[in-house]
mmCIF file of C-alpha atoms in Angstrom:
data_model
loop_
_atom_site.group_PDB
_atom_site.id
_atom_site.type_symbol
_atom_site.label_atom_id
_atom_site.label_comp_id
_atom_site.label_asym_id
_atom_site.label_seq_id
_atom_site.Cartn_x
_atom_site.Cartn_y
_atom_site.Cartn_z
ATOM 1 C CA UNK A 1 140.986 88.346 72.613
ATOM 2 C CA UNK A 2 137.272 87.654 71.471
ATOM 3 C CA UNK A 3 136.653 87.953 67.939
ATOM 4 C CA UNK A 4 133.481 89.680 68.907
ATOM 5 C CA UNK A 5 135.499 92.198 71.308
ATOM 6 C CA UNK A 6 138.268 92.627 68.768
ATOM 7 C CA UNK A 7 136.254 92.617 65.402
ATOM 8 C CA UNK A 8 134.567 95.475 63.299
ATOM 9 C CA UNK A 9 131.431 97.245 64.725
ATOM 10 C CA UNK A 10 128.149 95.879 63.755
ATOM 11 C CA UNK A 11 128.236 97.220 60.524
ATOM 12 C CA UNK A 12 130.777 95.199 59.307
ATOM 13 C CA UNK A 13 127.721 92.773 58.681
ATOM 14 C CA UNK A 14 126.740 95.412 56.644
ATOM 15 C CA UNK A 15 125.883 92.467 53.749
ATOM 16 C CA UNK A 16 122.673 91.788 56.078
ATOM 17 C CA UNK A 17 120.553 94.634 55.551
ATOM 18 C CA UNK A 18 120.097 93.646 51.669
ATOM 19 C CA UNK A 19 117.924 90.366 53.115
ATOM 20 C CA UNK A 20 116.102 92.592 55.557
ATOM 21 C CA UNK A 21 113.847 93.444 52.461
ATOM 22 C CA UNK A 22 111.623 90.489 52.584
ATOM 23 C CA UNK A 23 110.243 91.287 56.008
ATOM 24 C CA UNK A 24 110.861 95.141 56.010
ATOM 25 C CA UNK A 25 107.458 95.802 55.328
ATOM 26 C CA UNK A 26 104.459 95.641 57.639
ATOM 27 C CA UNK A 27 102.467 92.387 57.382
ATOM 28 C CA UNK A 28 98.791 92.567 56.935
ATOM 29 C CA UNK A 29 96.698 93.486 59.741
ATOM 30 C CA UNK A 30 100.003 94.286 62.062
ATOM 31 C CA UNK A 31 99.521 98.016 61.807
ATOM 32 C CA UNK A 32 98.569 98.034 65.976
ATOM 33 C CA UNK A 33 101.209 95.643 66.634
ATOM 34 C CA UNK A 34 104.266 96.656 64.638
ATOM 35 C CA UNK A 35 106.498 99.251 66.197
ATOM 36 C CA UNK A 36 106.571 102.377 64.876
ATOM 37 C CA UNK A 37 108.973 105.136 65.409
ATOM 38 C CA UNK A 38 111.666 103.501 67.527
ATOM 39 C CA UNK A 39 112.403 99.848 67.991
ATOM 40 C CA UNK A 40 112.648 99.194 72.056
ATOM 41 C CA UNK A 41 114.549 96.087 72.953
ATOM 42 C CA UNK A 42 114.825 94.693 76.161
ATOM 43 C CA UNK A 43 118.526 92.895 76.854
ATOM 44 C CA UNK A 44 119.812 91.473 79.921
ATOM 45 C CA UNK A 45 123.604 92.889 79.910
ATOM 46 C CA UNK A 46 125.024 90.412 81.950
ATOM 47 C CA UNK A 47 124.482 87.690 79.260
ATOM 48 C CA UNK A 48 128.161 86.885 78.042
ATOM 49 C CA UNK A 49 128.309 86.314 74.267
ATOM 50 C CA UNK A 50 124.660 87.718 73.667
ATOM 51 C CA UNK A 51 124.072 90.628 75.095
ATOM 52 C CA UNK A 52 127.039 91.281 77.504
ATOM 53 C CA UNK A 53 127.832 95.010 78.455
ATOM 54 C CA UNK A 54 130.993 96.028 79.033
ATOM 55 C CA UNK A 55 131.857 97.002 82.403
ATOM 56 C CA UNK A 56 134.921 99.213 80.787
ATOM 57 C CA UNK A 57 133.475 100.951 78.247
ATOM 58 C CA UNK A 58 129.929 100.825 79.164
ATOM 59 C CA UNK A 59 129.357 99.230 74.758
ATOM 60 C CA UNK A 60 126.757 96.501 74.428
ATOM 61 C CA UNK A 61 127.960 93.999 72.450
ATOM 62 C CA UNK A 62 127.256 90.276 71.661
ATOM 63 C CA UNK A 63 125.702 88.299 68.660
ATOM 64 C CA UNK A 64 122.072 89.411 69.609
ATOM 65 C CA UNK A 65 122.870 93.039 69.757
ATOM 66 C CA UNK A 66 124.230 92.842 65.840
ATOM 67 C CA UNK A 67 120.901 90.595 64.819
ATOM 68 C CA UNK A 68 119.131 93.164 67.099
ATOM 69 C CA UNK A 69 120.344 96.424 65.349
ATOM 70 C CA UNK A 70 120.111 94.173 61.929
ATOM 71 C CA UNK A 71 116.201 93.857 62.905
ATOM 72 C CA UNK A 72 115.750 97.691 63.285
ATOM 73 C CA UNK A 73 117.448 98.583 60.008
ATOM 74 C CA UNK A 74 114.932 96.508 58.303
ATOM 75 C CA UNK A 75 112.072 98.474 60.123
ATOM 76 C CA UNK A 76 113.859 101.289 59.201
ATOM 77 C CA UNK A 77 113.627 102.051 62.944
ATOM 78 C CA UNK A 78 116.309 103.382 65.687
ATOM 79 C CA UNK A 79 117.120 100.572 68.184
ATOM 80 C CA UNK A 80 117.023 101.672 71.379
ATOM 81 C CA UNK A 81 117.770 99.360 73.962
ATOM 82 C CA UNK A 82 116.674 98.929 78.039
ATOM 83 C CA UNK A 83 117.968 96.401 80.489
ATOM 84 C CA UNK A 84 115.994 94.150 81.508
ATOM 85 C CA UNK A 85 116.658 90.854 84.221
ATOM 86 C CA UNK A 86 115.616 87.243 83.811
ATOM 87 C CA UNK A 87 112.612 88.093 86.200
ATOM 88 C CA UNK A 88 111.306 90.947 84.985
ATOM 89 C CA UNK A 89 111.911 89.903 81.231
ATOM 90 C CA UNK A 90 108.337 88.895 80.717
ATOM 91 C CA UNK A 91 106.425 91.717 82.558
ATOM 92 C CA UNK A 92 108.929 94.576 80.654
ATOM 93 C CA UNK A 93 106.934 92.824 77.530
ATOM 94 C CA UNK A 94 103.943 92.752 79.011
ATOM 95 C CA UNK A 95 103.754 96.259 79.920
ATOM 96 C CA UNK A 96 105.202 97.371 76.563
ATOM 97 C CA UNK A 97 108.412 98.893 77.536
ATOM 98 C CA UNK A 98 110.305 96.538 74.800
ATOM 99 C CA UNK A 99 109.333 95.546 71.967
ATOM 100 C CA UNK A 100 111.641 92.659 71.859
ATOM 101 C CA UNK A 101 113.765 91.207 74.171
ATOM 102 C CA UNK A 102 116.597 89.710 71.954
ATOM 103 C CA UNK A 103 118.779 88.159 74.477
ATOM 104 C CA UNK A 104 118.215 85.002 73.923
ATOM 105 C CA UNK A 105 116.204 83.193 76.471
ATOM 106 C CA UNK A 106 116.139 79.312 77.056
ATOM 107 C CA UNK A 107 112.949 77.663 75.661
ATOM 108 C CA UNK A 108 111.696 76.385 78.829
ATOM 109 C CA UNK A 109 107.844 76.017 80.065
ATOM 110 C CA UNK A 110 108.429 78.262 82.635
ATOM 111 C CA UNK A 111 109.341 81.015 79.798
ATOM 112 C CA UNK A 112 106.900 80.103 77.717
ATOM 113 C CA UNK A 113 104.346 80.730 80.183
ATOM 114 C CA UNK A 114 105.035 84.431 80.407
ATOM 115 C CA UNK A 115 106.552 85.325 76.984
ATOM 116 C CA UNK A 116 106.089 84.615 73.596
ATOM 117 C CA UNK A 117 109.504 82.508 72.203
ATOM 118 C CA UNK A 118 110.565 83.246 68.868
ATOM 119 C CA UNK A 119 111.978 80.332 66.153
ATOM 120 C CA UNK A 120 115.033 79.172 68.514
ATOM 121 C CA UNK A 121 117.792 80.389 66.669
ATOM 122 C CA UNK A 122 120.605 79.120 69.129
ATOM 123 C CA UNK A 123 121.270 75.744 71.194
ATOM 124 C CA UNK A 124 123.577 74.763 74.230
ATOM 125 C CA UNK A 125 123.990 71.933 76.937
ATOM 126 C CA UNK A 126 124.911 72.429 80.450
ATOM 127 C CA UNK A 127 128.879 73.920 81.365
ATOM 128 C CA UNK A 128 130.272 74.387 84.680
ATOM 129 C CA UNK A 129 132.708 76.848 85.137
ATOM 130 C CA UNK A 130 134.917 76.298 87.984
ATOM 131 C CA UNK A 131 138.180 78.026 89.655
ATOM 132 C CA UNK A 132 141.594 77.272 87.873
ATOM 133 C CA UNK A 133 142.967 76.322 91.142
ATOM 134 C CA UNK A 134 139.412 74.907 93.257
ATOM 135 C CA UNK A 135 140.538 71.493 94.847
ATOM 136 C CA UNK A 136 136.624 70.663 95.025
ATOM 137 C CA UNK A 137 135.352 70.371 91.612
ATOM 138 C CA UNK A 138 138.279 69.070 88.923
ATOM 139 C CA UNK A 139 135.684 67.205 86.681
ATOM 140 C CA UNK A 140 131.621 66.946 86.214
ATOM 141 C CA UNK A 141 131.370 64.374 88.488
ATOM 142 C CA UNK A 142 132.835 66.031 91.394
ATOM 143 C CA UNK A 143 130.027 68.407 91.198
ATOM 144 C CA UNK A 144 126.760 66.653 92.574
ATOM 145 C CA UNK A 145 128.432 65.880 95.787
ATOM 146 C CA UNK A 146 127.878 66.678 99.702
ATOM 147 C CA UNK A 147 129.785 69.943 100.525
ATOM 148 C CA UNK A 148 129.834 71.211 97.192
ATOM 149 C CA UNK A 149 127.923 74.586 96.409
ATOM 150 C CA UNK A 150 126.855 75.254 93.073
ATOM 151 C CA UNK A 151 125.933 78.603 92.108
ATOM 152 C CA UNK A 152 123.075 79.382 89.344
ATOM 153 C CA UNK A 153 121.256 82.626 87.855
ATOM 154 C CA UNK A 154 118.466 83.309 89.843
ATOM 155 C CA UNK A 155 115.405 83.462 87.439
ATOM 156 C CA UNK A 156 116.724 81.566 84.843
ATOM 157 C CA UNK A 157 116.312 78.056 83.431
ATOM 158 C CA UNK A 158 119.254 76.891 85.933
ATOM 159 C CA UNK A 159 117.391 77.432 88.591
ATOM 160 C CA UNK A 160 114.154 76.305 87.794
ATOM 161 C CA UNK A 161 115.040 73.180 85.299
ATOM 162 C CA UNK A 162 118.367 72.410 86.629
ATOM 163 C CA UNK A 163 119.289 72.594 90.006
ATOM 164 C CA UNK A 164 116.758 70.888 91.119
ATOM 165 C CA UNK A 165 118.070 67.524 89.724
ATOM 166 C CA UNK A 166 121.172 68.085 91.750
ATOM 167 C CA UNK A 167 120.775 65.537 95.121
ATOM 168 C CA UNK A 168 123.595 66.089 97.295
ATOM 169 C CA UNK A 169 125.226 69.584 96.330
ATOM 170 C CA UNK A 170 123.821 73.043 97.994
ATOM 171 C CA UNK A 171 122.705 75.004 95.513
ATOM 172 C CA UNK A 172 122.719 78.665 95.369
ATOM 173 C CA UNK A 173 120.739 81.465 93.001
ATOM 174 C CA UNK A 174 121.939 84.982 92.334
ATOM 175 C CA UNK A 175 122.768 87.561 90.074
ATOM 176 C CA UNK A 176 125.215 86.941 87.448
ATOM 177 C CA UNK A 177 127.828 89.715 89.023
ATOM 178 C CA UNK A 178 127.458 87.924 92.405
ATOM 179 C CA UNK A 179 128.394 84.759 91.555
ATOM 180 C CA UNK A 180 130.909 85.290 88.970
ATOM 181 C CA UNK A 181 132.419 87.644 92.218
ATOM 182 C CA UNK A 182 131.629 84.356 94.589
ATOM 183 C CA UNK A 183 133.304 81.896 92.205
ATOM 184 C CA UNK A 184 136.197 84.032 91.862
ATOM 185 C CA UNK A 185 136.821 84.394 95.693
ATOM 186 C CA UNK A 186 135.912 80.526 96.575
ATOM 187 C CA UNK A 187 132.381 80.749 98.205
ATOM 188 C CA UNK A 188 131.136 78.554 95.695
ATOM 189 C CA UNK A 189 132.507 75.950 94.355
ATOM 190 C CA UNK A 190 131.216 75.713 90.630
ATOM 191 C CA UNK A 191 128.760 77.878 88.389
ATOM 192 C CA UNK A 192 126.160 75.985 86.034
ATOM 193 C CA UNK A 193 125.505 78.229 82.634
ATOM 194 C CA UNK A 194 125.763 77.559 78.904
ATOM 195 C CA UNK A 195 128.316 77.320 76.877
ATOM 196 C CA UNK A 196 128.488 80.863 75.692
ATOM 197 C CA UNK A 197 128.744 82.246 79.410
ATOM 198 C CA UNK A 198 131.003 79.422 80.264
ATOM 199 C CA UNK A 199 133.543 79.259 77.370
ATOM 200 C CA UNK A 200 133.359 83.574 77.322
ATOM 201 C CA UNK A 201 133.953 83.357 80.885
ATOM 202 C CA UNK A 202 136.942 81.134 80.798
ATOM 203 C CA UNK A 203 138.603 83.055 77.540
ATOM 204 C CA UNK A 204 138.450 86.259 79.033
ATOM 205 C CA UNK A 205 139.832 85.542 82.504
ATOM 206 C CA UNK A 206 143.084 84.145 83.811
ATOM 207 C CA UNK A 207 141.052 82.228 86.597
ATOM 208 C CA UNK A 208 138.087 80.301 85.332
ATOM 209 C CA UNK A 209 137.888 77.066 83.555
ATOM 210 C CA UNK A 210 135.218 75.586 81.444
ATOM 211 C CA UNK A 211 134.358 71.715 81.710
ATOM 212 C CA UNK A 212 131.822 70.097 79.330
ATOM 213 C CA UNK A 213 129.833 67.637 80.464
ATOM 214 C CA UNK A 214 130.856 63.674 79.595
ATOM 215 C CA UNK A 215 127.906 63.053 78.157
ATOM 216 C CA UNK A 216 124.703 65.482 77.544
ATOM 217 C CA UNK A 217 122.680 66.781 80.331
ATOM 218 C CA UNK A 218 120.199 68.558 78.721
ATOM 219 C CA UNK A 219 120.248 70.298 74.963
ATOM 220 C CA UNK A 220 117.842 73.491 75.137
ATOM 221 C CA UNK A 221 116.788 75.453 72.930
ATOM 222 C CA UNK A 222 117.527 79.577 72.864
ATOM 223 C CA UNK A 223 115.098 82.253 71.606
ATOM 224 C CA UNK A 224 113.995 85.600 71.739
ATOM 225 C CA UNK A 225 110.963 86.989 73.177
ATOM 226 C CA UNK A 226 108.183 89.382 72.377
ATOM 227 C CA UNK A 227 104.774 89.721 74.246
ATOM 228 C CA UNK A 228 101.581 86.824 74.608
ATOM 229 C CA UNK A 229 99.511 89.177 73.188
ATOM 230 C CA UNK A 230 100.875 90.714 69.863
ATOM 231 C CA UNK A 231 100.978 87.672 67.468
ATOM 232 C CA UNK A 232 101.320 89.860 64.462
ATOM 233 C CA UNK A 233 104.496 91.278 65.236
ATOM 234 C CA UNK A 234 105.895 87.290 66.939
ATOM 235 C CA UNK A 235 105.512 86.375 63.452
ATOM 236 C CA UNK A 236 106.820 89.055 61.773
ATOM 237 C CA UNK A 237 109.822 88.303 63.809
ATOM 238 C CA UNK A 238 109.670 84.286 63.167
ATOM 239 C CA UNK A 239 110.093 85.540 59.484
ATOM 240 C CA UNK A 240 112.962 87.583 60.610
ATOM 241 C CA UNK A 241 115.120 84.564 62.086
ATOM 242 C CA UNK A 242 114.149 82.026 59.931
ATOM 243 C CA UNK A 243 115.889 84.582 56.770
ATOM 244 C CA UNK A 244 118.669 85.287 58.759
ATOM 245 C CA UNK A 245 119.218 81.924 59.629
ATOM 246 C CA UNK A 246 118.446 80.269 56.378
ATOM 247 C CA UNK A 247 121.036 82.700 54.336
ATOM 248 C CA UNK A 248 123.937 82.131 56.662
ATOM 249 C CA UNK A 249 124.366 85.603 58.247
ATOM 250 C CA UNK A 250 123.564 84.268 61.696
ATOM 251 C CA UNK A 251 126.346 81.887 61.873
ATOM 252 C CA UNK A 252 128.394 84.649 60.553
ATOM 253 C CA UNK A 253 127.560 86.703 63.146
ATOM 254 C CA UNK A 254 127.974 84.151 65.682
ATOM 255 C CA UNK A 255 131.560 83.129 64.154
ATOM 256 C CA UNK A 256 132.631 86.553 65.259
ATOM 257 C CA UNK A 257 131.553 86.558 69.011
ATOM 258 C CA UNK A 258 132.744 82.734 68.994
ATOM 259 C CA UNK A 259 129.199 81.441 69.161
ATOM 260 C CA UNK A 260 128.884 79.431 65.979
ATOM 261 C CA UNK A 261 128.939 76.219 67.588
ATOM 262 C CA UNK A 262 125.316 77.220 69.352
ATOM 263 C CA UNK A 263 123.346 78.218 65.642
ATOM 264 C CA UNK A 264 120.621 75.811 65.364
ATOM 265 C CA UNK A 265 121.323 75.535 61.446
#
């Protein structure tokens, strides 16, 4: 089982709050920008490993969620989370229903161009994921080939970065659901993600299997997001990573939702 699906609650990182001190109060001239009663935070809950809800129980859970309910206790603030999809992340900012999104989204232009990114707190290459028992893709280099059809997150870095590099194999973007439902049942033949959706993907089913690239493909950077046009709070929440980062409590988080290898240290 996960160690973030089998360990303690959130507030077994209780030992965090003490650091939240630092930043807890407002910085000058933020008062407009800071929030104030309740902190709203957009997450995408399809987003294994960050911000992945639980189609059982209905529980968010994920490395972002603690470092997101870790960010309202040191605003003293109730976290109240709304979904959100990697194509309406930026325009949920925008129009001030979040905050914050806190799942963490890939540094890309394309982001940047609609969002403000955060200090990257997290890292990954490109994974496939593939069927146990697919005949068509047993290694990376069975993947860029005629016939095969690779299946990516619509919206998402995968799409517009990646899967346009791919020559020969058909290429397909959809929701998350979709195409872990369409890798499953064999109407694609791979899925292209990171390695917390790929390695949390293969752990948690009897079916799917990881493969890491031979060499690297492309190391991006992970962040989270607020609005173009409140730089107060962005760097009130710069302050917030870089502290969480810098005393170890991020990769301790991480550890327990098997994401430690991604902390950019």
């Amino acid at each position: 089982m996960l160690r973030g699906m089998a360990g303690a609650a959130w507030l077994a990182l209780a030992g965090l709050l003490p650091c939240c001190a630092a930043w807890a109060a407002q910085p000058p001239g933020a008062k407009d920008a800071m929030p104030r009663s309740v902190l709203r935070i957009c997450v995408w809950p399809d987003y294994f490993g960050s911000t992945y809800r639980d189609p059982v129980t209905g529980r968010l859970w994920g490395l972002d969620i603690d470092m997101a309910q870790v960010l309202a206790a040191g605003l003293g603030l109730p976290a109240q989370f709304i979904d959100t999809t990697p194509d309406t992340v930026a325009d949920d900012l925008a129009a001030r229903r979040c905050d914050i999104s806190m799942s963490a989204w890939a540094n890309s232009a394309q982001r940047r161009r609609g969002m403000r990114l955060a200090t990257p707190h997290l890292r990954s290459d490109v994974y496939a994921v593939v069927n146990r028992g697919s005949p068509v893709v047993r290694q990376w280099a069975d993947i860029d080939r005629p016939g095969v059809v690779v299946g990516v997150v619509a919206a998402t870095y995968f799409e517009t970065d990646i899967a346009p590099r791919l020559r020969a194999a058909q290429v397909v973007a959809r929701a998350f659901p979709v195409l872990r439902q369409d890798l499953q049942a064999g109407r694609i033949d791979v899925f292209l993600t990171n390695f917390s959706s790929s390695e949390l993907l293969a752990r948690t089913t009897g079916w799917a299997r990881a493969i890491k690239p031979p060499a690297p493909v492309e190391m991006m950077q992970y962040a989270y997001a607020t609005a173009l046009d409140r730089p107060a709070w962005s760097d009130y929440v710069d302050r917030f990573v870089e502290a969480v980062r810098e005393d170890g409590r991020l990769n301790q988080a991480a550890w327990k939702h098997g994401m430690d290898v991604m902390v950019i240290r």
